[in-house]
Amino acid sequence: MISSKSIRVFAPATVANVACGFDVLGFAIHGLGDYVTARFSDVSGLSIESVTGDDGRLPRDPKKNTAGLAALALMKKTGMKDGVGIALSIEKKMPLGSGLGSSAASSAAAVVAVNELLGKPFSLQDLLPFAVEGEIAASGTAHADNVAAALFGGFILVKTHNPPDVISLHTPPKLFCTIIHPSIEIQTRNSRLILKKEVQLEKAVTQWGNLGALIAGLYTEDYDLIGRSLHDEIVEPVRSMLIPGFAEMKQAAMEAGALGCSISGSGPSLFVLSTSEEIATKAGKEMGKVLKEIGLEFDVHISKINTEGASVVDNL
Ligand code: HSE
């Protein structure tokens, strides 16, 4: 008799890179993200029984689906007996190809749900390498900035990727994040291909100065220092060419009083950090005006930093 247990998990959308921390910094937000439900099934191995919110675009084959691959990596490590079956249902509650860590949210939710269903053989920290397997499928590289933020919440720093060594950073309480998502799609894989493989020493020095200062600013809750550190000398100048109205939107956000603004992950969304909801709202409104002028549809989302990360919402 198969257990009727069913675990539903939410994992949040995430902002990766955070301007100066390409592939090493990330944070989670509220309100956008994915739900994954795991239950035992009489079909042996892993199956994906439903996906909603993706307009039928995501693979239903678990070996090609990011959540599926992440769950399979976990199941393999447990040495599960042949014949045991697990079925996943995925609810996408965020846009695909938006730069908000859509594949990471699915992978993070899937590993937490399957781990819970199996009686928690792994700690939350131990789940990270499994979730990274999903990212490899989505973008071709094992970057952990989105998945780590989706799993653990708050700000995270990826010290090394393989094996993942991730540090949870302090989250200052006053920070608000504005996301503006122009209605175009950018695939992470493609927006990595356009990046230069070499970095000028002078730019690298500026970048690691900013990265260190940003982390110091997070710990000391020095909002002015955070603002002065939110600059990207290396990746933003290249990727921003793919985002219509980028420079004007960034200027509008800064004029609204934001601490800083850059591309969220691989884009096309932009993130803005501010010290109040009022500034965050104004920044979103002013950036929206830029896109309206260009004739591009968009969504604006305002959130505090989500310090919780992936969490079980139903355990039935
Ligand atoms: N750090 C990754 C990149 C995140 O910028 O390519 C992808 O969302």
CSV table of C-alpha atoms and ligand atoms in Angstrom, one decimal:
chain,number,residue,atom,x,y,z
A,1,MET,CA,0.0,0.0,0.0
A,2,ILE,CA,1.5,3.3,-1.1
A,3,SER,CA,1.6,6.1,1.5
A,4,SER,CA,-0.8,9.0,0.6
A,5,LYS,CA,1.6,11.5,2.1
A,6,SER,CA,2.0,14.7,0.0
A,7,ILE,CA,4.4,17.6,0.6
A,8,ARG,CA,3.9,21.0,-1.0
A,9,VAL,CA,6.8,23.4,-0.9
A,10,PHE,CA,7.2,27.0,-2.0
A,11,ALA,CA,10.6,28.3,-3.1
A,12,PRO,CA,11.0,32.0,-3.8
A,13,ALA,CA,12.2,34.0,-6.8
A,14,THR,CA,15.7,35.3,-6.4
A,15,VAL,CA,18.0,38.1,-7.6
A,16,ALA,CA,21.4,36.8,-8.6
A,17,ASN,CA,24.7,38.8,-9.0
A,18,VAL,CA,23.4,41.8,-7.1
A,19,ALA,CA,25.5,44.1,-9.3
A,20,CYS,CA,29.1,43.5,-8.2
A,21,GLY,CA,28.8,39.8,-7.4
A,22,PHE,CA,28.5,37.9,-10.7
A,23,ASP,CA,27.8,34.3,-9.9
A,24,VAL,CA,28.6,34.7,-6.2
A,25,LEU,CA,25.9,36.9,-4.7
A,26,GLY,CA,22.1,36.5,-4.5
A,27,PHE,CA,19.1,37.2,-2.4
A,28,ALA,CA,15.5,36.0,-2.2
A,29,ILE,CA,12.3,38.0,-2.5
A,30,HIS,CA,8.7,37.5,-1.5
A,31,GLY,CA,5.6,36.9,-3.6
A,32,LEU,CA,7.0,35.3,-6.7
A,33,GLY,CA,8.3,31.7,-6.9
A,34,ASP,CA,7.3,28.2,-7.5
A,35,TYR,CA,5.4,25.5,-5.7
A,36,VAL,CA,6.4,21.8,-6.0
A,37,THR,CA,4.3,19.0,-4.5
A,38,ALA,CA,5.9,15.5,-4.1
A,39,ARG,CA,4.0,12.4,-3.4
A,40,PHE,CA,4.6,8.6,-3.5
A,41,SER,CA,3.4,7.0,-6.7
A,42,ASP,CA,2.9,3.5,-8.1
A,43,VAL,CA,4.9,4.5,-11.1
A,44,SER,CA,8.5,3.5,-10.1
A,45,GLY,CA,11.3,6.1,-10.2
A,46,LEU,CA,10.5,9.8,-10.7
A,47,SER,CA,7.6,11.1,-12.7
A,48,ILE,CA,6.3,14.6,-13.3
A,49,GLU,CA,2.5,14.4,-13.2
A,50,SER,CA,1.7,18.0,-13.9
A,51,VAL,CA,3.2,21.4,-14.6
A,52,THR,CA,1.1,24.5,-14.6
A,53,GLY,CA,1.9,28.2,-15.4
A,54,ASP,CA,4.4,27.4,-18.1
A,55,ASP,CA,2.2,27.5,-21.2
A,56,GLY,CA,3.3,23.9,-21.8
A,57,ARG,CA,6.9,25.0,-22.4
A,58,LEU,CA,8.8,23.0,-19.8
A,59,PRO,CA,9.9,19.4,-20.4
A,60,ARG,CA,7.7,16.8,-18.6
A,61,ASP,CA,10.5,14.3,-18.8
A,62,PRO,CA,12.2,14.4,-15.4
A,63,LYS,CA,15.6,13.9,-17.0
A,64,LYS,CA,15.2,17.1,-19.0
A,65,ASN,CA,13.3,19.2,-16.4
A,66,THR,CA,15.3,21.2,-13.8
A,67,ALA,CA,13.1,20.2,-10.9
A,68,GLY,CA,13.2,16.6,-12.1
A,69,LEU,CA,17.0,16.5,-12.4
A,70,ALA,CA,17.4,18.0,-8.9
A,71,ALA,CA,15.0,15.5,-7.4
A,72,LEU,CA,16.7,12.6,-9.3
A,73,ALA,CA,20.1,13.6,-8.0
A,74,LEU,CA,18.7,13.5,-4.4
A,75,MET,CA,17.0,10.1,-5.0
A,76,LYS,CA,20.1,8.6,-6.4
A,77,LYS,CA,22.1,9.6,-3.4
A,78,THR,CA,19.6,8.0,-1.0
A,79,GLY,CA,20.1,4.7,-2.8
A,80,MET,CA,16.4,4.4,-3.1
A,81,LYS,CA,15.2,0.8,-4.0
A,82,ASP,CA,13.9,0.1,-7.4
A,83,GLY,CA,10.2,0.1,-7.5
A,84,VAL,CA,9.8,3.1,-5.2
A,85,GLY,CA,7.9,5.9,-7.1
A,86,ILE,CA,7.7,9.6,-6.5
A,87,ALA,CA,5.5,12.0,-8.5
A,88,LEU,CA,6.1,15.8,-8.7
A,89,SER,CA,3.6,18.5,-9.5
A,90,ILE,CA,5.1,21.9,-10.4
A,91,GLU,CA,3.2,25.2,-10.2
A,92,LYS,CA,5.1,28.0,-11.8
A,93,LYS,CA,4.1,31.3,-10.2
A,94,MET,CA,6.7,33.4,-11.9
A,95,PRO,CA,7.7,34.2,-15.5
A,96,LEU,CA,10.2,32.0,-17.3
A,97,GLY,CA,13.4,33.6,-18.7
A,98,SER,CA,12.9,36.7,-16.6
A,99,GLY,CA,16.2,36.8,-14.6
A,100,LEU,CA,14.4,35.9,-11.4
A,101,GLY,CA,15.7,32.4,-10.9
A,102,SER,CA,12.7,30.5,-12.3
A,103,SER,CA,14.6,27.2,-12.8
A,104,ALA,CA,16.3,27.6,-9.4
A,105,ALA,CA,12.9,28.1,-7.6
A,106,SER,CA,11.7,24.8,-9.1
A,107,SER,CA,14.9,22.9,-8.3
A,108,ALA,CA,15.0,24.2,-4.7
A,109,ALA,CA,11.3,23.5,-4.1
A,110,ALA,CA,11.7,20.0,-5.6
A,111,VAL,CA,14.6,18.9,-3.4
A,112,VAL,CA,13.0,20.2,-0.2
A,113,ALA,CA,9.7,18.5,-1.1
A,114,VAL,CA,11.3,15.1,-1.9
A,115,ASN,CA,13.6,15.3,1.1
A,116,GLU,CA,10.6,15.9,3.4
A,117,LEU,CA,8.6,13.1,1.7
A,118,LEU,CA,11.5,10.7,2.4
A,119,GLY,CA,11.7,11.6,6.1
A,120,LYS,CA,14.4,14.2,5.8
A,121,PRO,CA,17.5,12.1,5.1
A,122,PHE,CA,19.4,15.4,4.3
A,123,SER,CA,19.9,18.7,6.0
A,124,LEU,CA,19.0,21.9,4.1
A,125,GLN,CA,22.7,22.6,3.5
A,126,ASP,CA,23.1,19.1,2.0
A,127,LEU,CA,20.3,19.7,-0.5
A,128,LEU,CA,22.3,22.4,-2.3
A,129,PRO,CA,24.4,20.2,-4.6
A,130,PHE,CA,21.2,18.4,-5.8
A,131,ALA,CA,19.5,21.7,-6.6
A,132,VAL,CA,22.6,22.8,-8.5
A,133,GLU,CA,22.1,19.8,-10.8
A,134,GLY,CA,18.9,21.5,-12.1
A,135,GLU,CA,20.8,24.7,-12.9
A,136,ILE,CA,23.4,22.8,-14.9
A,137,ALA,CA,20.5,21.6,-17.1
A,138,ALA,CA,19.0,25.1,-17.4
A,139,SER,CA,22.1,27.1,-18.2
A,140,GLY,CA,25.0,24.8,-18.9
A,141,THR,CA,26.9,25.8,-15.8
A,142,ALA,CA,26.9,24.9,-12.1
A,143,HIS,CA,26.3,28.4,-10.7
A,144,ALA,CA,24.7,28.3,-7.3
A,145,ASP,CA,23.8,31.9,-6.7
A,146,ASN,CA,20.0,31.6,-7.5
A,147,VAL,CA,19.5,28.1,-6.0
A,148,ALA,CA,21.3,28.9,-2.7
A,149,ALA,CA,19.2,32.1,-2.2
A,150,ALA,CA,16.0,30.1,-3.1
A,151,LEU,CA,16.9,27.4,-0.6
A,152,PHE,CA,18.3,29.4,2.3
A,153,GLY,CA,16.6,32.9,1.8
A,154,GLY,CA,18.2,36.2,2.6
A,155,PHE,CA,21.5,37.3,1.0
A,156,ILE,CA,24.0,34.5,0.2
A,157,LEU,CA,27.6,34.4,-1.0
A,158,VAL,CA,28.8,31.5,-3.0
A,159,LYS,CA,32.5,31.1,-1.9
A,160,THR,CA,33.1,28.2,-4.3
A,161,HIS,CA,30.9,26.4,-6.7
A,162,ASN,CA,32.2,22.9,-6.9
A,163,PRO,CA,31.5,21.6,-4.4
A,164,PRO,CA,29.2,24.4,-3.4
A,165,ASP,CA,30.4,26.3,-0.3
A,166,VAL,CA,27.8,28.9,0.5
A,167,ILE,CA,27.7,31.5,3.3
A,168,SER,CA,24.4,33.1,4.5
A,169,LEU,CA,25.0,36.8,4.9
A,170,HIS,CA,23.3,39.3,7.2
A,171,THR,CA,20.2,41.0,5.8
A,172,PRO,CA,19.7,44.6,6.8
A,173,PRO,CA,16.0,45.2,7.9
A,174,LYS,CA,15.3,48.4,6.0
A,175,LEU,CA,16.0,47.1,2.5
A,176,PHE,CA,13.2,47.0,-0.1
A,177,CYS,CA,13.6,45.5,-3.5
A,178,THR,CA,11.8,46.7,-6.7
A,179,ILE,CA,11.7,44.4,-9.6
A,180,ILE,CA,10.8,45.6,-13.1
A,181,HIS,CA,10.3,42.8,-15.6
A,182,PRO,CA,10.0,44.0,-19.2
A,183,SER,CA,8.0,41.5,-21.3
A,184,ILE,CA,10.9,40.1,-23.2
A,185,GLU,CA,12.7,36.8,-22.6
A,186,ILE,CA,16.5,36.2,-22.2
A,187,GLN,CA,17.8,32.7,-21.8
A,188,THR,CA,20.6,32.5,-19.2
A,189,ARG,CA,22.6,30.2,-21.5
A,190,ASN,CA,22.6,32.9,-24.2
A,191,SER,CA,23.3,35.8,-22.0
A,192,ARG,CA,26.4,34.0,-20.6
A,193,LEU,CA,27.7,33.3,-24.1
A,194,ILE,CA,28.0,37.0,-24.9
A,195,LEU,CA,30.2,37.7,-21.8
A,196,LYS,CA,33.9,38.3,-22.3
A,197,LYS,CA,36.1,35.6,-20.9
A,198,GLU,CA,38.8,37.9,-19.8
A,199,VAL,CA,38.6,40.9,-17.3
A,200,GLN,CA,40.9,43.9,-17.2
A,201,LEU,CA,42.9,44.0,-13.9
A,202,GLU,CA,41.7,47.5,-13.3
A,203,LYS,CA,38.1,46.6,-13.6
A,204,ALA,CA,38.6,43.5,-11.4
A,205,VAL,CA,40.1,45.6,-8.7
A,206,THR,CA,37.1,48.0,-8.7
A,207,GLN,CA,34.7,45.0,-8.7
A,208,TRP,CA,36.2,43.2,-5.8
A,209,GLY,CA,36.5,46.4,-3.9
A,210,ASN,CA,32.7,46.9,-4.4
A,211,LEU,CA,31.9,43.3,-3.5
A,212,GLY,CA,33.8,43.4,-0.2
A,213,ALA,CA,32.3,46.8,0.6
A,214,LEU,CA,28.8,45.6,-0.2
A,215,ILE,CA,29.2,42.7,2.2
A,216,ALA,CA,30.6,45.0,4.9
A,217,GLY,CA,27.6,47.3,4.3
A,218,LEU,CA,25.2,44.4,4.7
A,219,TYR,CA,26.7,43.4,8.1
A,220,THR,CA,27.0,46.9,9.4
A,221,GLU,CA,23.6,48.0,8.0
A,222,ASP,CA,25.4,50.9,6.4
A,223,TYR,CA,22.9,51.8,3.7
A,224,ASP,CA,25.1,54.5,2.2
A,225,LEU,CA,27.9,52.0,1.8
A,226,ILE,CA,25.6,49.5,0.2
A,227,GLY,CA,24.5,52.1,-2.3
A,228,ARG,CA,28.1,53.1,-3.1
A,229,SER,CA,29.0,49.5,-3.7
A,230,LEU,CA,26.1,48.5,-6.0
A,231,HIS,CA,28.1,48.9,-9.2
A,232,ASP,CA,29.0,46.3,-11.8
A,233,GLU,CA,32.0,47.2,-14.0
A,234,ILE,CA,32.2,43.8,-15.8
A,235,VAL,CA,28.8,42.2,-16.7
A,236,GLU,CA,26.2,44.9,-16.7
A,237,PRO,CA,27.9,46.9,-19.5
A,238,VAL,CA,27.6,43.9,-21.8
A,239,ARG,CA,24.3,42.5,-20.8
A,240,SER,CA,22.5,45.8,-20.6
A,241,MET,CA,22.6,46.0,-24.4
A,242,LEU,CA,20.0,43.3,-24.5
A,243,ILE,CA,17.6,45.3,-22.3
A,244,PRO,CA,15.7,48.2,-24.1
A,245,GLY,CA,15.7,51.4,-22.0
A,246,PHE,CA,18.2,50.0,-19.4
A,247,ALA,CA,20.2,53.2,-18.9
A,248,GLU,CA,17.1,55.4,-18.7
A,249,MET,CA,15.4,53.0,-16.2
A,250,LYS,CA,18.5,52.9,-14.0
A,251,GLN,CA,18.7,56.7,-14.1
A,252,ALA,CA,15.0,57.0,-13.2
A,253,ALA,CA,15.5,54.6,-10.2
A,254,MET,CA,18.5,56.6,-8.9
A,255,GLU,CA,16.6,59.9,-9.3
A,256,ALA,CA,13.7,58.4,-7.3
A,257,GLY,CA,16.2,57.9,-4.4
A,258,ALA,CA,17.2,54.3,-4.8
A,259,LEU,CA,20.5,53.0,-3.3
A,260,GLY,CA,21.3,51.1,-6.5
A,261,CYS,CA,20.0,49.4,-9.5
A,262,SER,CA,21.3,46.7,-11.9
A,263,ILE,CA,20.3,43.6,-13.9
A,264,SER,CA,18.6,40.8,-11.9
A,265,GLY,CA,20.5,37.6,-12.8
A,266,SER,CA,20.9,37.3,-16.5
A,267,GLY,CA,18.0,39.7,-17.2
A,268,PRO,CA,15.8,41.1,-18.6
A,269,SER,CA,14.5,42.1,-15.1
A,270,LEU,CA,16.1,44.9,-13.3
A,271,PHE,CA,16.3,45.1,-9.5
A,272,VAL,CA,16.5,48.2,-7.4
A,273,LEU,CA,17.4,48.4,-3.7
A,274,SER,CA,15.9,51.2,-1.5
A,275,THR,CA,15.5,52.0,2.1
A,276,SER,CA,11.8,52.5,2.1
A,277,GLU,CA,8.6,51.2,0.5
A,278,GLU,CA,7.9,54.7,-0.7
A,279,ILE,CA,11.2,55.0,-2.6
A,280,ALA,CA,10.8,51.4,-3.9
A,281,THR,CA,7.3,52.3,-5.3
A,282,LYS,CA,8.4,55.5,-6.8
A,283,ALA,CA,11.4,53.9,-8.5
A,284,GLY,CA,9.1,51.2,-10.0
A,285,LYS,CA,6.7,53.9,-11.3
A,286,GLU,CA,9.4,56.0,-12.9
A,287,MET,CA,11.1,53.0,-14.5
A,288,GLY,CA,7.7,51.9,-15.8
A,289,LYS,CA,7.3,55.3,-17.6
A,290,VAL,CA,10.5,54.5,-19.5
A,291,LEU,CA,9.1,51.2,-20.8
A,292,LYS,CA,5.7,52.7,-21.6
A,293,GLU,CA,7.5,55.2,-23.8
A,294,ILE,CA,9.3,52.4,-25.6
A,295,GLY,CA,6.0,50.6,-25.9
A,296,LEU,CA,7.1,47.5,-24.0
A,297,GLU,CA,4.8,45.8,-21.5
A,298,PHE,CA,6.1,45.2,-18.0
A,299,ASP,CA,5.4,44.1,-14.4
A,300,VAL,CA,6.6,45.8,-11.3
A,301,HIS,CA,7.0,43.9,-8.1
A,302,ILE,CA,7.9,45.3,-4.7
A,303,SER,CA,9.2,43.1,-1.8
A,304,LYS,CA,11.3,43.1,1.3
A,305,ILE,CA,14.1,40.6,1.3
A,306,ASN,CA,12.8,37.1,1.9
A,307,THR,CA,14.9,35.6,4.7
A,308,GLU,CA,13.0,32.4,4.9
A,309,GLY,CA,13.8,30.6,1.6
A,310,ALA,CA,12.2,27.4,0.6
A,311,SER,CA,9.5,26.2,3.0
A,312,VAL,CA,7.0,23.5,3.4
A,313,VAL,CA,3.5,25.0,3.0
A,314,ASP,CA,1.4,21.7,3.1
A,315,ASN,CA,2.3,18.4,4.7
A,316,LEU,CA,-0.7,16.1,4.3
B,1,HSE,N1,24.8,34.3,-12.1
B,1,HSE,C1,24.0,33.8,-13.1
B,1,HSE,C2,24.2,34.7,-14.4
B,1,HSE,C3,22.6,33.9,-12.7
B,1,HSE,O1,24.2,35.9,-14.2
B,1,HSE,O2,24.4,34.1,-15.5
B,1,HSE,C4,21.6,33.4,-13.8
B,1,HSE,O3,20.3,33.7,-13.4
